[in-house]
Amino acid sequence: MWPLYAAGFTTAFGAHGIAATLGGGADDAVTSLLVLGGLLALYDGAEVLLKPLFGTLADRVGARPVLLGGLVAFAVASAVYALADSPGRLWAARLGQGAAASAFSPAASALVARLNPAAKHGRAFGSYGFHKSVGYTLGPLLGGVLVWAGGLRLLFAVLAVLGAAVALWAALTVPVVPPLPKARQTVVDLARRLADPVFLTPTAALAAATAALSVGVGFLPVAGRVAGLGTVATGAAVSLLAACAALVQPRAGRALDEGRLDTRTGLAAGLAATAAGLACAMLPGLTGILLAAALIGVGTGLITPLGFAALASRTPRERLGQTMGAAELGRELGDAGGPLLVAGVASLATLTYGFGALALLTAAGGLVVLARHRAVPAEKG
């Protein structure tokens, strides 16, 4: 399992480490805010388009080859810019990294499910989410240190080495998990399965959690500056959010496996905590920002392992890659949609109302989960 956790760390560290340093580490290539926005969107755009395709490929040829191929491609793409500095190489490297992450991220999730019995899915996805949260937390910090020490090319070089090392580790230790035979599936069958509440409920919760996480990381520092707080205070708030999410995930997964928490209750509680955190962000001053960070972190920490465990337990094992790819697509849409919603409302009113709008939507999602008469518990193996 450790190479799979390392793969989760790699995609998170690569995404946030580069995103947080592009604006100040590549002056020759990033000549305007429009160019910066394009480089940031390139990675996420590749993931939105390719994750479902690679998830389906993992079901067809096996998740292990897709995992290894994606990690190797990530290392190669990172080396493209590490070896020579030019705007074209930066664009190519960023696109290649996004495409590679689209392959190994859903493959790693599918392997986490395949290599663990259903009774341990909560723990497994909790640990996987923990290591991704560590990557999200350390990415901006370590990325900034590396760019300060040797420029953006040094960061890409470290990512190339990291991708290659994790690929070698996975090749040596991750067992072969052959694809399972499956009945022919039509487009209508796929649409019906993805429209089932068993899939939609946890995926929508995961999308809401990712939206709130992205908004917290991106807009809490803005709220802090408006309140007259310095970068140390706002940086501490973002770190608190990531730390709470990282600490809660393994505990939530363990509680699910031990029967102390069911999926419906856990998802509803996570959405409620997240909505409360977004509401606290509407309060002025440091107290509101810290409360927002803590509650959003706790809420997303609850939702992430429970959502993935619910999907794994209710998906035919031969379709795990496809389901994880589709769920990852939902998360990417939340990652993009949350900030767009908050920014759109803020442009018409104020940032306070932007936080409030997302809080209302998230709370409504929690009520929908509670309104369901049937929980979606993880199956015990």
PDB file of C-alpha atoms in Angstrom, residues 107-224:
ATOM      1  CA  ALA A 107      -5.478   3.720 -10.975  1.00  0.00           C
ATOM      2  CA  ALA A 108      -4.074   4.165  -7.469  1.00  0.00           C
ATOM      3  CA  SER A 109      -7.596   4.599  -6.047  1.00  0.00           C
ATOM      4  CA  ALA A 110      -8.766   1.461  -7.834  1.00  0.00           C
ATOM      5  CA  LEU A 111      -5.801  -0.509  -6.473  1.00  0.00           C
ATOM      6  CA  VAL A 112      -6.492   0.717  -2.944  1.00  0.00           C
ATOM      7  CA  ALA A 113      -9.957  -0.811  -3.295  1.00  0.00           C
ATOM      8  CA  ARG A 114      -8.815  -4.008  -5.030  1.00  0.00           C
ATOM      9  CA  LEU A 115      -5.994  -4.762  -2.592  1.00  0.00           C
ATOM     10  CA  ASN A 116      -8.100  -4.333   0.549  1.00  0.00           C
ATOM     11  CA  PRO A 117     -11.212  -6.206   1.664  1.00  0.00           C
ATOM     12  CA  ALA A 118     -14.383  -4.156   1.929  1.00  0.00           C
ATOM     13  CA  ALA A 119     -14.138  -4.245   5.724  1.00  0.00           C
ATOM     14  CA  LYS A 120     -10.892  -2.234   5.533  1.00  0.00           C
ATOM     15  CA  HIS A 121     -11.832   0.248   2.809  1.00  0.00           C
ATOM     16  CA  GLY A 122     -12.383   3.044   5.329  1.00  0.00           C
ATOM     17  CA  ARG A 123      -8.893   2.714   6.801  1.00  0.00           C
ATOM     18  CA  ALA A 124      -7.292   2.304   3.376  1.00  0.00           C
ATOM     19  CA  PHE A 125      -8.919   5.361   1.834  1.00  0.00           C
ATOM     20  CA  GLY A 126      -8.383   7.321   5.032  1.00  0.00           C
ATOM     21  CA  SER A 127      -4.649   6.647   4.854  1.00  0.00           C
ATOM     22  CA  TYR A 128      -4.579   7.383   1.123  1.00  0.00           C
ATOM     23  CA  GLY A 129      -6.356  10.690   1.697  1.00  0.00           C
ATOM     24  CA  PHE A 130      -4.009  11.518   4.567  1.00  0.00           C
ATOM     25  CA  HIS A 131      -0.951  11.231   2.342  1.00  0.00           C
ATOM     26  CA  LYS A 132      -2.587  13.317  -0.379  1.00  0.00           C
ATOM     27  CA  SER A 133      -3.356  15.976   2.239  1.00  0.00           C
ATOM     28  CA  VAL A 134       0.294  15.934   3.305  1.00  0.00           C
ATOM     29  CA  GLY A 135       1.209  16.560  -0.325  1.00  0.00           C
ATOM     30  CA  TYR A 136      -1.223  19.452  -0.559  1.00  0.00           C
ATOM     31  CA  THR A 137       0.185  20.890   2.681  1.00  0.00           C
ATOM     32  CA  LEU A 138       3.876  20.513   1.890  1.00  0.00           C
ATOM     33  CA  GLY A 139       3.607  21.369  -1.810  1.00  0.00           C
ATOM     34  CA  PRO A 140       3.551  25.178  -1.493  1.00  0.00           C
ATOM     35  CA  LEU A 141       6.106  25.160   1.349  1.00  0.00           C
ATOM     36  CA  LEU A 142       8.693  22.790  -0.134  1.00  0.00           C
ATOM     37  CA  GLY A 143       8.012  24.094  -3.625  1.00  0.00           C
ATOM     38  CA  GLY A 144       8.784  27.605  -2.467  1.00  0.00           C
ATOM     39  CA  VAL A 145      12.007  26.470  -0.798  1.00  0.00           C
ATOM     40  CA  LEU A 146      13.143  24.617  -3.937  1.00  0.00           C
ATOM     41  CA  VAL A 147      12.338  27.546  -6.226  1.00  0.00           C
ATOM     42  CA  TRP A 148      14.173  29.885  -3.861  1.00  0.00           C
ATOM     43  CA  ALA A 149      17.199  27.575  -3.823  1.00  0.00           C
ATOM     44  CA  GLY A 150      17.437  26.736  -7.514  1.00  0.00           C
ATOM     45  CA  GLY A 151      14.564  28.159  -9.514  1.00  0.00           C
ATOM     46  CA  LEU A 152      11.512  26.491 -11.002  1.00  0.00           C
ATOM     47  CA  ARG A 153      13.626  24.000 -12.932  1.00  0.00           C
ATOM     48  CA  LEU A 154      14.912  22.538  -9.647  1.00  0.00           C
ATOM     49  CA  LEU A 155      11.324  21.908  -8.527  1.00  0.00           C
ATOM     50  CA  PHE A 156      10.574  20.125 -11.812  1.00  0.00           C
ATOM     51  CA  ALA A 157      13.771  18.094 -11.421  1.00  0.00           C
ATOM     52  CA  VAL A 158      12.739  16.987  -7.922  1.00  0.00           C
ATOM     53  CA  LEU A 159       9.322  16.007  -9.267  1.00  0.00           C
ATOM     54  CA  ALA A 160      10.964  13.998 -12.050  1.00  0.00           C
ATOM     55  CA  VAL A 161      13.059  12.092  -9.526  1.00  0.00           C
ATOM     56  CA  LEU A 162      10.035  11.621  -7.240  1.00  0.00           C
ATOM     57  CA  GLY A 163       7.875  10.247 -10.053  1.00  0.00           C
ATOM     58  CA  ALA A 164      10.612   7.861 -11.196  1.00  0.00           C
ATOM     59  CA  ALA A 165      11.310   6.679  -7.638  1.00  0.00           C
ATOM     60  CA  VAL A 166       7.638   5.989  -6.881  1.00  0.00           C
ATOM     61  CA  ALA A 167       7.278   4.185 -10.229  1.00  0.00           C
ATOM     62  CA  LEU A 168      10.249   1.933  -9.406  1.00  0.00           C
ATOM     63  CA  TRP A 169       8.932   1.316  -5.888  1.00  0.00           C
ATOM     64  CA  ALA A 170       5.492   0.411  -7.228  1.00  0.00           C
ATOM     65  CA  ALA A 171       6.975  -1.855  -9.901  1.00  0.00           C
ATOM     66  CA  LEU A 172       8.886  -3.793  -7.246  1.00  0.00           C
ATOM     67  CA  THR A 173       6.204  -4.074  -4.569  1.00  0.00           C
ATOM     68  CA  VAL A 174       2.677  -3.580  -5.946  1.00  0.00           C
ATOM     69  CA  PRO A 175       1.294  -6.997  -6.899  1.00  0.00           C
ATOM     70  CA  VAL A 176      -0.199  -7.751 -10.287  1.00  0.00           C
ATOM     71  CA  VAL A 177      -3.978  -7.338 -10.122  1.00  0.00           C
ATOM     72  CA  PRO A 178      -5.389  -8.757 -13.358  1.00  0.00           C
ATOM     73  CA  PRO A 179      -8.503  -7.184 -14.866  1.00  0.00           C
ATOM     74  CA  LEU A 180     -11.707  -9.000 -14.006  1.00  0.00           C
ATOM     75  CA  PRO A 181     -14.075 -10.365 -16.649  1.00  0.00           C
ATOM     76  CA  LYS A 182     -17.059  -8.131 -17.156  1.00  0.00           C
ATOM     77  CA  ALA A 183     -20.285  -8.111 -19.078  1.00  0.00           C
ATOM     78  CA  ARG A 184     -20.576  -5.835 -22.094  1.00  0.00           C
ATOM     79  CA  GLN A 185     -21.669  -2.331 -21.082  1.00  0.00           C
ATOM     80  CA  THR A 186     -23.490   0.083 -23.350  1.00  0.00           C
ATOM     81  CA  VAL A 187     -23.455   3.855 -23.056  1.00  0.00           C
ATOM     82  CA  VAL A 188     -26.988   3.654 -21.668  1.00  0.00           C
ATOM     83  CA  ASP A 189     -25.852   1.173 -19.005  1.00  0.00           C
ATOM     84  CA  LEU A 190     -23.006   3.482 -18.020  1.00  0.00           C
ATOM     85  CA  ALA A 191     -25.288   6.510 -17.855  1.00  0.00           C
ATOM     86  CA  ARG A 192     -27.799   4.600 -15.729  1.00  0.00           C
ATOM     87  CA  ARG A 193     -25.102   3.471 -13.300  1.00  0.00           C
ATOM     88  CA  LEU A 194     -23.586   6.929 -12.975  1.00  0.00           C
ATOM     89  CA  ALA A 195     -27.033   8.475 -12.472  1.00  0.00           C
ATOM     90  CA  ASP A 196     -27.846   6.088  -9.615  1.00  0.00           C
ATOM     91  CA  PRO A 197     -27.942   7.827  -6.197  1.00  0.00           C
ATOM     92  CA  VAL A 198     -25.528   5.158  -4.954  1.00  0.00           C
ATOM     93  CA  PHE A 199     -22.925   6.829  -7.197  1.00  0.00           C
ATOM     94  CA  LEU A 200     -24.225  10.392  -7.267  1.00  0.00           C
ATOM     95  CA  THR A 201     -24.537  10.930  -3.498  1.00  0.00           C
ATOM     96  CA  PRO A 202     -20.921  10.199  -2.478  1.00  0.00           C
ATOM     97  CA  THR A 203     -19.567  11.793  -5.666  1.00  0.00           C
ATOM     98  CA  ALA A 204     -21.540  14.994  -5.064  1.00  0.00           C
ATOM     99  CA  ALA A 205     -20.296  15.038  -1.460  1.00  0.00           C
ATOM    100  CA  LEU A 206     -16.706  14.608  -2.669  1.00  0.00           C
ATOM    101  CA  ALA A 207     -17.197  17.434  -5.167  1.00  0.00           C
ATOM    102  CA  ALA A 208     -18.605  19.705  -2.428  1.00  0.00           C
ATOM    103  CA  ALA A 209     -15.682  18.881  -0.139  1.00  0.00           C
ATOM    104  CA  THR A 210     -13.149  19.629  -2.878  1.00  0.00           C
ATOM    105  CA  ALA A 211     -14.952  22.877  -3.742  1.00  0.00           C
ATOM    106  CA  ALA A 212     -14.812  24.015  -0.106  1.00  0.00           C
ATOM    107  CA  LEU A 213     -11.167  22.976   0.217  1.00  0.00           C
ATOM    108  CA  SER A 214     -10.215  24.914  -2.906  1.00  0.00           C
ATOM    109  CA  VAL A 215     -12.168  27.960  -1.757  1.00  0.00           C
ATOM    110  CA  GLY A 216     -10.581  27.778   1.691  1.00  0.00           C
ATOM    111  CA  VAL A 217      -7.048  27.590   0.319  1.00  0.00           C
ATOM    112  CA  GLY A 218      -7.658  30.298  -2.269  1.00  0.00           C
ATOM    113  CA  PHE A 219      -9.958  32.790  -0.546  1.00  0.00           C
ATOM    114  CA  LEU A 220      -9.279  32.611   3.191  1.00  0.00           C
ATOM    115  CA  PRO A 221      -5.966  34.450   2.655  1.00  0.00           C
ATOM    116  CA  VAL A 222      -7.901  37.096   0.696  1.00  0.00           C
ATOM    117  CA  ALA A 223     -10.359  37.471   3.570  1.00  0.00           C
ATOM    118  CA  GLY A 224      -7.407  37.744   5.934  1.00  0.00           C
TER     119      GLY A 224
END
